[in-house]
Amino acid sequence: MVASLTSIAALLALVWPASAFVKPNVGSSLQARTRGVRDAAPASAPRLSMAAGPTVENVAAVVLAGGVGKRMEAGMPKQFLELQGETVLEHSLKLFLRLKGVSQLILVLDEQYRPMLQDLQKREGRLVFADPGLERQHSVYNALQKVEDGSSLVCIHDAARPLVTKAAVKKVIADADEYGAAVLGVPMKATVKESADGQFVQRTIDRSRLWDIQTPQVVKPDLLRRGFDKVMSERWEVTDDVSIVEQLGLPVKLTEGDYTNLKLTTPEDLVVASRILEARRLYEAEHGTGDDDDDEDEEEGRESISQIRANERWTNQPRPIGSAPEDEKESISQIRANEKWVEGSPGSANSYDEPMVNLSKMRANS
């Protein structure tokens, strides 16, 4: 892992300038963007060899894509920004469509953006939509109502984490199958200090017992439902999915993931994520993915995505950013200044303060 991070750091040092940032392009043909592209492999041999054992069947995957991404300052929801030729959302959808054992894919997405994915839904009977809620726990609750009877696990993932690897997802699913609940995470590396007033250090916290939690977070459906019953009846507030299981007093397995499983929050995160994907693909070109067990399932997933709106542009949506020549490079500041959605359109900068969809599934701004 240390060698992997060192190689990625070296690459970042060479290609860090923000001028290399690729402008988002929701309008590009998805067929051109996805044909023949394998999912990203980690940039280290040890991680490529990680095995999760037999495939767990009947997994309901939930992808949370209901946020508006205020801190990204892109004038559009961050899940539709482009990252290495594909939208941020596509990276997660592609992973789960190619993953053996996933019988259902529940996408938490506001209804105003769903026309972008109508063709995919027609081709993929596994794909269903759920409404975003006012808070994360409400979105997960809405998705839980869509989980089919007979599902073995609910695998909940943030669309804002497009760098998660198939190997890591398979491992956390296997751990949840064994223990009932599992969550991806990495040991805390940063020094953590506590402050009572936000002005002065109160104490330094021992990081040896601290983990930085990521997604996916995977829970057996019955545990998640029992947890939500308690959360709703006692009006608890929980900040992540496995916290619901913690409230039941049940164990949650920590599955060690990768430090590269970043959550995209700021424009700078997009630059870092782009370079990590580039490093992975360079490694993959030389060494392969090391994940041949899913070739048949992966091909099915690739074909499902590659046929979406073939030779078309996404329609019935505000155009966040138009196509640009491949050699055109713009800095983050130029994107902020020049590439905004139409003023007043859904998802535009001046509509960020409007709530999306509440728990009762009524549109707050309709």
C-alpha positions as MATLAB code, in Angstrom:
seq = 'MVASLTSIAALLALVWPASAFVKPNVGSSLQARTRGVRDAAPASAPRLSMAAGPTVENVAAVVLAGGVGKRMEAGMPKQFLELQGETVLEHSLKLFLRLKGVSQLILVLDEQYRPMLQDLQKREGRLVFADPGLERQHSVYNALQKVEDGSSLVCIHDAARPLVTKAAVKKVIADADEYGAAVLGVPMKATVKESADGQFVQRTIDRSRLWDIQTPQVVKPDLLRRGFDKVMSERWEVTDDVSIVEQLGLPVKLTEGDYTNLKLTTPEDLVVASRILEARRLYEAEHGTGDDDDDEDEEEGRESISQIRANERWTNQPRPIGSAPEDEKESISQIRANEKWVEGSPGSANSYDEPMVNLSKMRANS';
ca = [
       0.000    0.000    0.000;
       2.849    2.383    0.859;
       4.437    1.762   -2.524;
       1.091    2.357   -4.212;
       0.577    5.696   -2.506;
       4.152    6.709   -3.268;
       3.699    6.031   -6.983;
       0.435    7.950   -7.053;
       2.024   10.846   -5.184;
       4.841   10.945   -7.726;
       2.369   11.088  -10.574;
       0.391   13.840   -8.878;
       3.547   15.882   -8.521;
       4.059   15.719  -12.271;
       0.516   16.494  -13.380;
      -0.993   18.511  -10.514;
      -1.614   21.886  -12.290;
      -5.275   22.848  -12.283;
      -4.958   23.849  -15.935;
      -5.097   20.132  -16.723;
      -8.611   19.904  -15.297;
     -11.048   18.423  -17.803;
     -14.198   20.463  -18.231;
     -17.415   18.570  -17.412;
     -19.332   17.304  -20.429;
     -22.678   15.713  -19.713;
     -23.651   15.978  -23.369;
     -21.049   13.561  -24.783;
     -22.181   10.247  -26.225;
     -22.143    7.616  -23.499;
     -21.367    5.002  -26.087;
     -18.118    6.744  -26.988;
     -17.260    7.213  -23.326;
     -17.861    3.651  -22.195;
     -17.117    1.337  -25.133;
     -14.323   -1.021  -24.245;
     -13.460    0.642  -20.955;
     -12.813   -1.708  -18.068;
     -13.481   -0.519  -14.556;
     -10.514    1.089  -12.822;
      -8.132   -1.226  -11.000;
      -6.111   -0.170   -7.996;
      -2.568    0.947   -8.672;
      -0.917   -1.714   -6.536;
      -0.357   -5.421   -7.016;
      -1.308   -6.441   -3.436;
      -4.725   -4.831   -3.750;
      -5.341   -6.467   -7.118;
      -4.917   -9.894   -5.566;
      -7.412   -9.306   -2.764;
     -10.084  -12.016   -2.914;
     -13.473  -11.914   -1.251;
     -14.348  -15.587   -1.547;
     -17.556  -16.905   -3.144;
     -19.925  -14.375   -4.690;
     -22.756  -13.239   -2.418;
     -26.024  -13.354   -4.369;
     -29.130  -11.121   -4.321;
     -27.414   -7.938   -3.192;
     -29.453   -4.723   -3.450;
     -27.038   -1.899   -4.279;
     -28.098    1.638   -3.343;
     -26.317    4.601   -4.947;
     -27.004    7.926   -3.238;
     -26.960   10.734   -5.823;
     -29.464   13.212   -4.431;
     -27.099   15.976   -3.322;
     -26.521   19.342   -4.969;
     -22.822   19.773   -4.186;
     -22.704   23.336   -2.863;
     -19.010   23.232   -2.001;
     -18.088   22.047   -5.492;
     -19.163   25.479   -6.822;
     -19.729   24.043  -10.290;
     -23.252   25.355  -10.866;
     -24.529   21.780  -11.213;
     -24.854   18.661   -9.038;
     -21.388   17.139   -8.684;
     -22.559   13.688   -9.740;
     -22.884   15.056  -13.300;
     -19.392   16.529  -13.510;
     -17.007   14.754  -15.848;
     -14.179   12.665  -14.462;
     -11.792   11.026  -16.925;
     -14.334   11.005  -19.742;
     -17.355    9.837  -17.741;
     -19.658   11.539  -15.291;
     -18.991   10.970  -11.605;
     -22.283    9.078  -11.365;
     -21.415    6.778  -14.269;
     -18.347    5.462  -12.446;
     -20.504    4.088   -9.602;
     -23.317    2.831  -11.828;
     -20.848    1.012  -14.037;
     -19.182   -0.700  -11.091;
     -22.407   -2.096   -9.654;
     -23.850   -3.097  -13.035;
     -20.710   -5.165  -13.624;
     -20.597   -6.713  -10.164;
     -21.691  -10.324   -9.828;
     -24.394  -10.887   -7.234;
     -26.076   -7.486   -7.587;
     -29.712   -8.280   -8.344;
     -31.074   -4.758   -7.893;
     -29.643   -1.253   -8.318;
     -31.555    1.496   -6.493;
     -30.552    5.002   -7.544;
     -31.533    7.800   -5.165;
     -31.932   10.703   -7.580;
     -34.268   13.665   -7.851;
     -36.944   13.076  -10.471;
     -35.923   16.102  -12.538;
     -32.691   14.315  -13.534;
     -34.142   10.865  -14.189;
     -34.841   11.410  -17.913;
     -31.059   11.207  -18.386;
     -31.230    7.547  -17.367;
     -34.521    6.433  -18.878;
     -32.866    4.297  -21.547;
     -30.649    2.614  -18.980;
     -33.686    1.812  -16.861;
     -35.435    0.273  -19.876;
     -32.449   -1.922  -20.645;
     -31.628   -2.774  -17.038;
     -34.572   -4.259  -15.190;
     -32.434   -4.115  -12.056;
     -32.480   -0.298  -11.974;
     -35.153    1.503   -9.938;
     -35.320    5.045   -8.593;
     -35.934    6.345   -5.085;
     -36.479    9.914   -3.900;
     -33.844   11.857   -1.980;
     -34.760   12.908    1.546;
     -33.984   15.978    3.586;
     -31.132   14.119    5.319;
     -29.050   11.101    4.394;
     -30.989    8.766    6.686;
     -34.231    9.767    4.949;
     -32.731    8.989    1.532;
     -31.586    5.579    2.736;
     -35.018    4.949    4.254;
     -36.677    5.775    0.916;
     -34.312    3.388   -0.858;
     -34.991    0.661    1.701;
     -38.663    0.723    0.732;
     -37.622   -0.318   -2.786;
     -35.499   -3.293   -1.705;
     -36.969   -6.525   -3.023;
     -37.998   -9.368   -0.758;
     -35.328  -12.013   -0.720;
     -32.420   -9.585   -0.919;
     -29.503  -10.835    1.150;
     -27.777   -7.487    1.735;
     -28.226   -3.763    1.164;
     -25.005   -2.173   -0.123;
     -25.171    1.629    0.267;
     -22.702    3.794   -1.640;
     -22.208    7.531   -2.172;
     -22.057    8.552   -5.831;
     -19.520   11.156   -4.680;
     -17.002    8.308   -4.149;
     -16.306    7.242   -7.747;
     -12.852    5.785   -6.983;
     -13.964    2.779   -4.945;
     -12.631   -0.449   -6.434;
     -14.492   -3.616   -7.248;
     -12.127   -5.578   -4.989;
     -12.974   -3.379   -2.000;
     -16.717   -3.634   -2.663;
     -16.557   -7.409   -2.921;
     -14.647   -7.633    0.357;
     -17.039   -5.435    2.356;
     -19.997   -7.382    0.946;
     -18.378  -10.659    2.021;
     -17.747   -9.288    5.514;
     -21.354   -8.108    5.851;
     -22.584  -11.507    4.722;
     -20.566  -13.080    7.540;
     -21.138  -10.548   10.331;
     -24.463   -8.897    9.419;
     -23.037   -5.426    8.845;
     -19.732   -4.091    7.520;
     -18.281   -0.763    6.476;
     -15.285    0.272    4.412;
     -12.758    2.438    6.182;
      -9.086    3.211    6.653;
      -7.066    3.837    9.824;
      -6.837    7.538   10.600;
      -3.525    9.032    9.478;
      -3.996   12.679   10.410;
      -3.456   14.028   13.907;
      -6.864   14.843   15.380;
      -7.315   17.620   17.917;
     -10.418   18.640   19.839;
     -11.462   22.238   20.391;
     -14.323   23.409   22.573;
     -14.573   26.881   21.038;
     -13.012   26.489   17.606;
     -10.226   28.849   18.626;
      -7.849   26.878   20.835;
      -6.770   23.252   21.110;
      -8.370   21.457   24.020;
      -6.662   18.092   23.620;
      -5.093   15.720   21.112;
      -7.080   12.549   20.488;
      -5.327    9.190   20.282;
      -5.718    8.237   16.628;
      -4.625    4.615   17.115;
      -8.271    3.633   17.641;
      -9.789    5.954   15.027;
     -10.942    5.006   11.538;
     -11.948    7.225    8.632;
     -15.214    5.694    7.441;
     -16.083    5.415    3.741;
     -18.712    3.733    1.591;
     -20.048    1.250    0.664;
     -21.671    0.395    3.964;
     -23.398   -2.972    3.821;
     -26.152   -4.272    6.110;
     -28.569   -7.185    6.100;
     -32.057   -5.855    5.252;
     -33.736   -7.102    8.427;
     -31.141   -5.356   10.607;
     -31.536   -2.129    8.645;
     -35.328   -2.242    9.001;
     -35.116   -2.954   12.731;
     -32.667   -0.111   13.110;
     -34.862    2.318   11.213;
     -37.867    1.365   13.347;
     -35.851    2.415   16.383;
     -34.466    5.549   14.729;
     -37.911    6.715   13.676;
     -39.693    5.856   16.924;
     -37.054    7.429   19.154;
     -36.208   10.302   16.764;
     -32.512    9.579   16.667;
     -30.216   11.354   14.252;
     -27.562    9.167   12.644;
     -24.751   10.332   10.402;
     -24.131    7.143    8.455;
     -25.813    3.861    7.664;
     -24.082    1.492   10.055;
     -24.795    3.897   12.927;
     -28.322    2.541   12.691;
     -26.990   -0.948   13.440;
     -24.820    0.431   16.243;
     -27.978    1.764   17.891;
     -29.203   -1.838   18.117;
     -26.059   -2.756   20.044;
     -24.895   -5.097   17.289;
     -21.350   -5.408   15.905;
     -20.260   -3.762   12.651;
     -17.223   -5.243   10.887;
     -14.508   -2.803    9.793;
     -13.306   -3.697    6.298;
     -10.047   -1.985    5.439;
     -10.328   -0.141    2.145;
      -8.090    2.238    0.205;
      -6.991    5.775    1.009;
      -7.735    6.599   -2.628;
     -11.485    6.082   -2.074;
     -11.962    9.843   -1.877;
     -15.222   11.682   -1.407;
     -15.486   14.470   -3.987;
     -16.375   17.673   -2.176;
     -14.324   20.529   -3.645;
     -12.994   21.292   -7.150;
      -9.528   20.276   -6.007;
     -10.848   16.792   -5.215;
     -11.758   16.363   -8.884;
      -8.200   17.109   -9.940;
      -6.780   14.566   -7.484;
      -9.376   11.944   -8.472;
      -8.610   12.416  -12.153;
      -4.906   11.784  -11.585;
      -5.562    8.712   -9.443;
      -7.727    7.212  -12.194;
      -5.028    8.024  -14.721;
      -2.435    6.244  -12.576;
      -4.680    3.190  -12.233;
      -5.245    2.964  -15.962;
      -1.531    3.231  -16.673;
      -0.931    0.387  -14.222;
      -3.802   -1.622  -15.698;
      -2.482   -1.180  -19.231;
       0.804   -2.751  -18.158;
      -0.340   -5.348  -15.621;
      -4.056   -5.969  -16.281;
      -6.873   -5.676  -13.759;
      -6.222   -8.916  -11.895;
      -9.989   -9.396  -11.662;
     -10.877  -11.885  -14.383;
     -13.498  -13.758  -12.358;
     -16.187  -11.267  -13.349;
     -15.460  -11.042  -17.085;
     -18.849  -12.343  -18.219;
     -20.834  -10.188  -15.805;
     -18.628   -7.192  -16.569;
     -19.256   -7.521  -20.297;
     -23.010   -7.490  -19.685;
     -22.699   -4.344  -17.602;
     -20.519   -2.674  -20.209;
     -22.987   -3.438  -22.994;
     -25.915   -2.123  -20.933;
     -24.198    1.219  -20.444;
     -22.629    1.497  -23.895;
     -26.030    1.307  -25.559;
     -27.521    4.186  -23.570;
     -28.594    6.877  -26.017;
     -26.160    5.608  -28.626;
     -25.006    8.434  -30.880;
     -27.290   10.859  -29.066;
     -26.935   13.580  -26.526;
     -28.825   13.546  -23.254;
     -32.021   15.468  -23.799;
     -34.826   17.120  -21.823;
     -32.309   18.560  -19.365;
     -30.613   21.932  -18.926;
     -27.221   21.780  -20.632;
     -24.689   22.251  -17.863;
     -21.674   22.315  -20.110;
     -21.321   21.828  -23.841;
     -18.849   19.698  -25.695;
     -15.331   21.024  -26.082;
     -12.304   20.022  -28.135;
     -10.271   17.365  -26.359;
      -7.206   19.561  -26.323;
      -9.017   22.463  -24.670;
      -8.000   22.795  -21.044;
      -9.499   25.209  -18.547;
      -8.612   25.979  -14.974;
     -11.040   25.473  -12.123;
     -11.537   29.208  -11.851;
     -12.461   29.456  -15.532;
     -14.997   26.689  -15.168;
     -16.557   28.483  -12.220;
     -16.665   31.749  -14.129;
     -17.845   30.572  -17.533;
     -19.690   27.279  -17.196;
     -22.913   27.726  -15.210;
     -26.273   26.197  -15.814;
     -29.014   28.400  -17.177;
     -29.970   30.945  -14.511;
     -32.914   29.666  -12.515;
     -32.827   26.156  -13.947;
     -33.045   23.132  -11.635;
     -29.654   22.642  -10.042;
     -28.359   26.103  -10.949;
     -26.340   28.092   -8.461;
     -29.244   30.278   -7.383;
     -31.491   27.291   -6.651;
     -29.149   25.516   -4.224;
     -31.130   26.599   -1.181;
     -34.309   24.915   -2.383;
     -34.905   21.527   -0.710;
     -35.020   18.575   -3.067;
     -37.548   15.979   -1.928;
     -38.763   15.431    1.641;
     -39.347   12.137    3.400;
     -42.979   12.023    2.319;
     -41.747   12.182   -1.293;
     -43.468   15.499   -1.972;
     -41.487   17.956   -4.038;
     -40.726   20.909   -1.753;
     -40.236   23.342   -4.598;
     -43.138   22.290   -6.803;
];
